[in-house]
Coordinates of C-alpha atoms in Angstrom, one line a residue:
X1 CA -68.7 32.9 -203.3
X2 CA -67.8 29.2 -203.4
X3 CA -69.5 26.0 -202.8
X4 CA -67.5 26.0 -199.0
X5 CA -70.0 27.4 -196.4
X6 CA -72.6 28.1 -198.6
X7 CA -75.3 26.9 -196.2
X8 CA -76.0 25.7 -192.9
X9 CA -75.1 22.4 -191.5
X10 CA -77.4 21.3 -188.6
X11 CA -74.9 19.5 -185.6
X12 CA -77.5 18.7 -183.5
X13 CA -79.6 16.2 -185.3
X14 CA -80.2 13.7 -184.1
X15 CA -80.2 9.8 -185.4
X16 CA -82.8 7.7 -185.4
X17 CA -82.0 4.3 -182.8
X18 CA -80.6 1.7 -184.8
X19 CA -81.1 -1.8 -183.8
X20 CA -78.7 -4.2 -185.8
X21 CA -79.4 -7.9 -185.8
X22 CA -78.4 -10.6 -183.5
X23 CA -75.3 -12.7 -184.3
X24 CA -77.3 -15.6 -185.6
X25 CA -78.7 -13.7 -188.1
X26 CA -75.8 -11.8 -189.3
X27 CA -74.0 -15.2 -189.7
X28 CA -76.9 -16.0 -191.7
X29 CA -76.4 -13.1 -194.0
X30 CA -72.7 -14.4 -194.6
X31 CA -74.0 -16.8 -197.1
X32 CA -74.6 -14.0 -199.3
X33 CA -71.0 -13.4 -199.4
X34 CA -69.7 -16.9 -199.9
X35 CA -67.4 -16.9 -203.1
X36 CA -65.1 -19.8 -204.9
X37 CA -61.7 -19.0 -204.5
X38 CA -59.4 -18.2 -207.7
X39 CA -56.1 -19.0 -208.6
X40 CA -55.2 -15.4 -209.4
X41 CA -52.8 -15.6 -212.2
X42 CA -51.6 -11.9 -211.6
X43 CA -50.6 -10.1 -214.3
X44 CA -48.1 -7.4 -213.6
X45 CA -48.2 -3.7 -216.2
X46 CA -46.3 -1.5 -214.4
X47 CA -43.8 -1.0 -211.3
X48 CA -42.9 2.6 -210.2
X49 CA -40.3 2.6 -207.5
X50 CA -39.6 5.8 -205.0
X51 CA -36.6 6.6 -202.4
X52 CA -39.9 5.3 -200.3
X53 CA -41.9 2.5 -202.0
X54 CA -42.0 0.3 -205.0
X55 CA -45.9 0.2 -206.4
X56 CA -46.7 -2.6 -208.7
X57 CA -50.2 -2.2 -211.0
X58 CA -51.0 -5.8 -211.4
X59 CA -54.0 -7.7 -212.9
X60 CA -55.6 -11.0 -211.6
X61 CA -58.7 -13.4 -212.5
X62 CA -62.5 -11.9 -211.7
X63 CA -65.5 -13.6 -210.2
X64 CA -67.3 -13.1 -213.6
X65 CA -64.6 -14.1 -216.3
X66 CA -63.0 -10.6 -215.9
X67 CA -59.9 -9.2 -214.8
X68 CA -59.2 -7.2 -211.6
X69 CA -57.0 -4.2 -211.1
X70 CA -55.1 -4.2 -208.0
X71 CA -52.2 -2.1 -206.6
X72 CA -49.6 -3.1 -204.5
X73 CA -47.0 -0.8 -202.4
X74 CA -44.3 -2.4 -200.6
X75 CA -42.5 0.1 -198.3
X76 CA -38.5 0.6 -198.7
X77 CA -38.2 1.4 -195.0
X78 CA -39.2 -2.7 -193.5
X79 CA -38.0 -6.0 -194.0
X80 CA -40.2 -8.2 -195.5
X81 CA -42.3 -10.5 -195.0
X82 CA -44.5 -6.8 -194.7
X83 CA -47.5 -6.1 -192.6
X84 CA -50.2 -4.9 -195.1
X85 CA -53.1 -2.6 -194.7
X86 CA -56.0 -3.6 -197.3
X87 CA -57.6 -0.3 -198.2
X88 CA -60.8 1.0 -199.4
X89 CA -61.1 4.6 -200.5
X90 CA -64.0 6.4 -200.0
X91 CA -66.5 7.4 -203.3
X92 CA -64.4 10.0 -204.8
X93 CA -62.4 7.1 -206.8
X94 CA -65.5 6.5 -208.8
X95 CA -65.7 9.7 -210.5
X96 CA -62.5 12.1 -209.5
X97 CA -59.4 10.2 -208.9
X98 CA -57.5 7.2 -209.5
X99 CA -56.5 4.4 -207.0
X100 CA -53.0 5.5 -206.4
X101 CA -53.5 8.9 -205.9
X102 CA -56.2 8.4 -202.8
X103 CA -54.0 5.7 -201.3
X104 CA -51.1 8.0 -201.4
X105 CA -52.2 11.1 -200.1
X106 CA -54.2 9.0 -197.2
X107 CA -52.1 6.7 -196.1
X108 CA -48.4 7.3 -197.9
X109 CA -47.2 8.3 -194.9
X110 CA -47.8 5.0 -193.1
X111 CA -46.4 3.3 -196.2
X112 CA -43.4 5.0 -195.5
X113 CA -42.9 4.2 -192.2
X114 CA -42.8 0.3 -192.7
X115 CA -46.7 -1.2 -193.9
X116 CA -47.1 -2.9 -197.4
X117 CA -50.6 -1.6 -198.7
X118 CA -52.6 -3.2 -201.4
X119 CA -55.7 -1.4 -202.7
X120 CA -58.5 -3.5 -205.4
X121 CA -60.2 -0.9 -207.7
X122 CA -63.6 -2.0 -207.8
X123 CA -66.1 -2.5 -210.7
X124 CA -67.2 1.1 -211.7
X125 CA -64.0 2.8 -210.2
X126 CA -63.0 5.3 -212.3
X127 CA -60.6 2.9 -213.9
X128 CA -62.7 -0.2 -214.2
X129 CA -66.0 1.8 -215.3
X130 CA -69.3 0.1 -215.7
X131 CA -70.9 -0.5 -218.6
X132 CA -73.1 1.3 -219.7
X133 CA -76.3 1.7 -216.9
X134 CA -75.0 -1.2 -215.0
X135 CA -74.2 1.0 -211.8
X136 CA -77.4 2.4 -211.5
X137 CA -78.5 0.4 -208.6
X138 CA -81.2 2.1 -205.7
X139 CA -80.1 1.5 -202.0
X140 CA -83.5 -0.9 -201.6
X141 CA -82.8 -2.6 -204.6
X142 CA -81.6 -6.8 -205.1
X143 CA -79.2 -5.1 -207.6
X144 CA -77.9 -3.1 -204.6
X145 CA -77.1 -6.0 -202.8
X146 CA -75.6 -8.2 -205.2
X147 CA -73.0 -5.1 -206.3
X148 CA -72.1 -4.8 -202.2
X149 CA -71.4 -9.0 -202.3
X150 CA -69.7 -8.5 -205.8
X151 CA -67.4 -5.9 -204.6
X152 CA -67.0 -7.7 -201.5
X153 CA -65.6 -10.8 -203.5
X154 CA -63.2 -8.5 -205.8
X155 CA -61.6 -7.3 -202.3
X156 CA -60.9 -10.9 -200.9
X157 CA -60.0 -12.5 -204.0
X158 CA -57.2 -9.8 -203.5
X159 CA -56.4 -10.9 -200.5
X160 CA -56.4 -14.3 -201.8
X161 CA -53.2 -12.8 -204.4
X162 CA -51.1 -11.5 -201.1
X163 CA -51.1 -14.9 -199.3
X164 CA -49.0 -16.2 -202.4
X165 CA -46.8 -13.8 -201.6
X166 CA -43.8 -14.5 -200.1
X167 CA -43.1 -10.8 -199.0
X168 CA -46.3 -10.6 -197.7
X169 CA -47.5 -11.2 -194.0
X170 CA -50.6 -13.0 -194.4
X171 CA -51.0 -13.2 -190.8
X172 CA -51.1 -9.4 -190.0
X173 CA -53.6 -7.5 -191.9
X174 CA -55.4 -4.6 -191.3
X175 CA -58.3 -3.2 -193.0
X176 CA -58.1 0.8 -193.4
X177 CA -60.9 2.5 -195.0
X178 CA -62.2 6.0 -195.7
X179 CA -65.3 7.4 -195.7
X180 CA -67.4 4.7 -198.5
X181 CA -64.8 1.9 -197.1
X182 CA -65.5 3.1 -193.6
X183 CA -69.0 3.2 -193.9
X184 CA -71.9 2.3 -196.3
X185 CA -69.4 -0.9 -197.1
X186 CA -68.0 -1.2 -193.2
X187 CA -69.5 -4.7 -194.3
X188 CA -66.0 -5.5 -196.3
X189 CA -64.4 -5.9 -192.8
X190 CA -66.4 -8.4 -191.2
X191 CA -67.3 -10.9 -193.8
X192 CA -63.8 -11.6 -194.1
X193 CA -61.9 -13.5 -191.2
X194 CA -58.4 -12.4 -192.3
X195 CA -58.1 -9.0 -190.8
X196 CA -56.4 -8.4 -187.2
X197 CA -57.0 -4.9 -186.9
X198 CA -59.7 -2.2 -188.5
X199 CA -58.9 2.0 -188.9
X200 CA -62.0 3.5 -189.8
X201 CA -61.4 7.2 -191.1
X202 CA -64.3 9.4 -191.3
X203 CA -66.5 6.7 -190.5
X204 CA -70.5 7.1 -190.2
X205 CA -73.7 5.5 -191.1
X206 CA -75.4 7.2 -193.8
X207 CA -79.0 7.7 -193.6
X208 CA -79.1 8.3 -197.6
X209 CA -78.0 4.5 -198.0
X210 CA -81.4 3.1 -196.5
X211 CA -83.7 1.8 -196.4
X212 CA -81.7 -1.4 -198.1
X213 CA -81.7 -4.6 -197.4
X214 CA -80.6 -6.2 -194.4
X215 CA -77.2 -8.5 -195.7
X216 CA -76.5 -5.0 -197.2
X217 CA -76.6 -2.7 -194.1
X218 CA -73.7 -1.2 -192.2
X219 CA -75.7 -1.0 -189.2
X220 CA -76.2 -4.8 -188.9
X221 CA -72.5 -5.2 -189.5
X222 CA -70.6 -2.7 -187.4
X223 CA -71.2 -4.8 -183.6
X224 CA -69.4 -8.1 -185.5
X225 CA -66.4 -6.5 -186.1
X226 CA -64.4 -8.4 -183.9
X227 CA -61.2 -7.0 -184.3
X228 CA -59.5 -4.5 -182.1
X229 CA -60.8 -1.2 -184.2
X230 CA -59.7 2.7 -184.2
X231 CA -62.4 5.1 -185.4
X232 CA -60.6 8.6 -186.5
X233 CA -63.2 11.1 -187.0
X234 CA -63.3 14.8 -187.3
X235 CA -65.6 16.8 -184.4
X236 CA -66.9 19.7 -187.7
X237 CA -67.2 16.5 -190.4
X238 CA -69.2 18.0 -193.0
X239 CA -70.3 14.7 -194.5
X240 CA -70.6 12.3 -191.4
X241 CA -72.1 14.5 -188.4
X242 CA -70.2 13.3 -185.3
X243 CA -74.1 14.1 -183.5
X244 CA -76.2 12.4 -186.1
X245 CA -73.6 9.7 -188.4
X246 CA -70.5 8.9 -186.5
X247 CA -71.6 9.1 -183.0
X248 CA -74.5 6.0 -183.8
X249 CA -72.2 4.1 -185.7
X250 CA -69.0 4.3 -182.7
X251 CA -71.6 3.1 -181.0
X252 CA -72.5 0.1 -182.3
X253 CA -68.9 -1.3 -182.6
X254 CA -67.9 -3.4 -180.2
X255 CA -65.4 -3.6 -177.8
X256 CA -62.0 -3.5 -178.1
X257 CA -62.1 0.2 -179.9
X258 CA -60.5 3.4 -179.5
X259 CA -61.7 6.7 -180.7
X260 CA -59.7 9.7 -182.2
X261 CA -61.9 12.7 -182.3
X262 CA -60.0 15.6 -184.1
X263 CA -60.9 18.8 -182.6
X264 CA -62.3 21.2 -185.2
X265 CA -61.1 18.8 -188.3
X266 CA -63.5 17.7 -191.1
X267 CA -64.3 14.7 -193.1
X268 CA -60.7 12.7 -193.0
X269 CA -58.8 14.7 -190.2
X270 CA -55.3 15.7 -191.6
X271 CA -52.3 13.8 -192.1
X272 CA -50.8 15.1 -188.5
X273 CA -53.6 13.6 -186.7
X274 CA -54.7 10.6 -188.5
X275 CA -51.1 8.8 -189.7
X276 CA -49.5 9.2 -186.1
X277 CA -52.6 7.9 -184.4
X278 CA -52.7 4.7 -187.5
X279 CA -49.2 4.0 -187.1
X280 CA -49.2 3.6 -182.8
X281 CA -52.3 1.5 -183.0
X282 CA -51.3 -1.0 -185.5
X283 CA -48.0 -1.1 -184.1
X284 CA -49.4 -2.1 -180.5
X285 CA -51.9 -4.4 -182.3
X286 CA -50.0 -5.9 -185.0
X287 CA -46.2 -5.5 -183.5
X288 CA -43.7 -3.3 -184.7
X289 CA -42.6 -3.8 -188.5
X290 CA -39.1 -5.1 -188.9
X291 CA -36.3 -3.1 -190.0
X292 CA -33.7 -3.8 -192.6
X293 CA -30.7 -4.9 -191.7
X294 CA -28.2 -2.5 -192.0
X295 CA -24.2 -3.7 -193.0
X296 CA -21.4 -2.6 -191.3

């Protein structure tokens, strides 16, 4: 009677072979993504502050004259300066929810045991909307391409904000993504050199995002993320088929990687699965976070 289960979903298609393009090329595609640093000028409008974290809701300065809207959590239980995971939601926060409330049913556990996160809202996130028809863009489309490079800029001009951060560890980031971040846009991660560790959560390539160009393909990407990477996938994912999405793209990344299939979980496997198996990798890969000192 509701929309769960209502019909069929077919496990054992299979992929077409994807052939991604050699290094050369890719590097050739980076020029797409070159962009001229901003002094970021952030403008803070709001600090909540838990028993856990403190969340700041900042502005800085856009690629286009505009503002960006970032949030920041730094967590209560680590000493700064703070490793930081730079996440990117998957699609839902352009029509259902707001920033904060994907980053802190995703990954608030891991915030609370010791990683700063900082999350960019995007042009035509639900709370930076487009204007009117400007998001209309078709997977094969120039416009496609240009809003995958402009996005691209928005997420490492905040990057750009942490390292004038004093509480921030510039030198240990990780990218964590969902779904759209983890993905169609898996690009984010590599044209960026800053990033020592990717977590991919319910990560696939989607077939309904081609045919499109080739600086804007996932598939071209995913073999150049040269980072040590954990994929955390669910084996009954309704919207990335281990078989015919998830399977191609674990495939295509390159060594080192690590896989966490979650026996009979869907899209983003629960919180018991994914945050224990985030927070033992990006320990071992990034070092423990440091503690507080405690008086005596």
């Amino acid at each position: 009677e509701a929309d769960q289960g209502r019909s069929p979903i077919d496990l054992d298609v299979r992929p077409p072979d994807y052939e991604p393009v050699d290094r050369a090329t890719l590097e050739s595609f980076l020029d797409f993504y070159r962009y001229d640093p901003l002094p970021p000028r952030p403008r803070v409008t709001d600090v909540e502050e838990t028993d856990a974290w403190v969340r700041e809701r900042l502005w800085i300065d856009g690629p286009a004259g505009d503002s960006i809207l970032i949030y920041l959590w730094t967590p209560r239980a680590a000493a700064p300066p703070y490793q930081t995971m730079v996440f990117v939601p998957g699609s839902s926060v352009f029509f259902s929810e707001r920033m904060y409330e994907d980053v802190e049913w995703t990954v608030g556990p891991a915030i609370q045991a010791g990683r700063a996160v900082m999350a960019v809202v995007m042009q035509g996130m639900l709370e930076r909307p487009f204007p009117p028809g400007a998001g209309d863009v078709p997977p094969p489309s120039v416009g496609f391409r240009d809003l995958m490079v402009r996005h691209a800029t928005e997420l490492r001009l905040g990057i750009d904000y942490l390292e004038t951060r004093d509480d921030i560890d510039a030198e240990r980031l990780a990218y964590v993504a969902t779904s759209w971040g983890a993905g169609s846009r898996l690009s984010f991660a590599v044209v960026d050199d800053r990033y020592r560790a990717a977590v991919l959560i319910g990560a696939g390539i989607d077939e309904r995002v081609k045919p499109t160009l080739p600086e804007a393909d996932n598939v071209n990407f995913a073999p150049y993320l040269d980072v040590p990477t954990l994929m955390i996938n669910g084996s009954n994912d309704e919207e990335h088929p281990w078989l015919s999405r998830a399977q191609p793209l674990w495939e295509l990344l390159s060594e080192p990687k690590e896989l966490v299939l979650a026996e009979g979980a869907g899209h983003i496997p629960p919180a018991e699965v994914r945050i224990p198996a985030m927070n033992e990798f990006l320990d071992r890969i990034l070092g423990p976070v440091s503690r507080p000192q405690v008086s005596r």
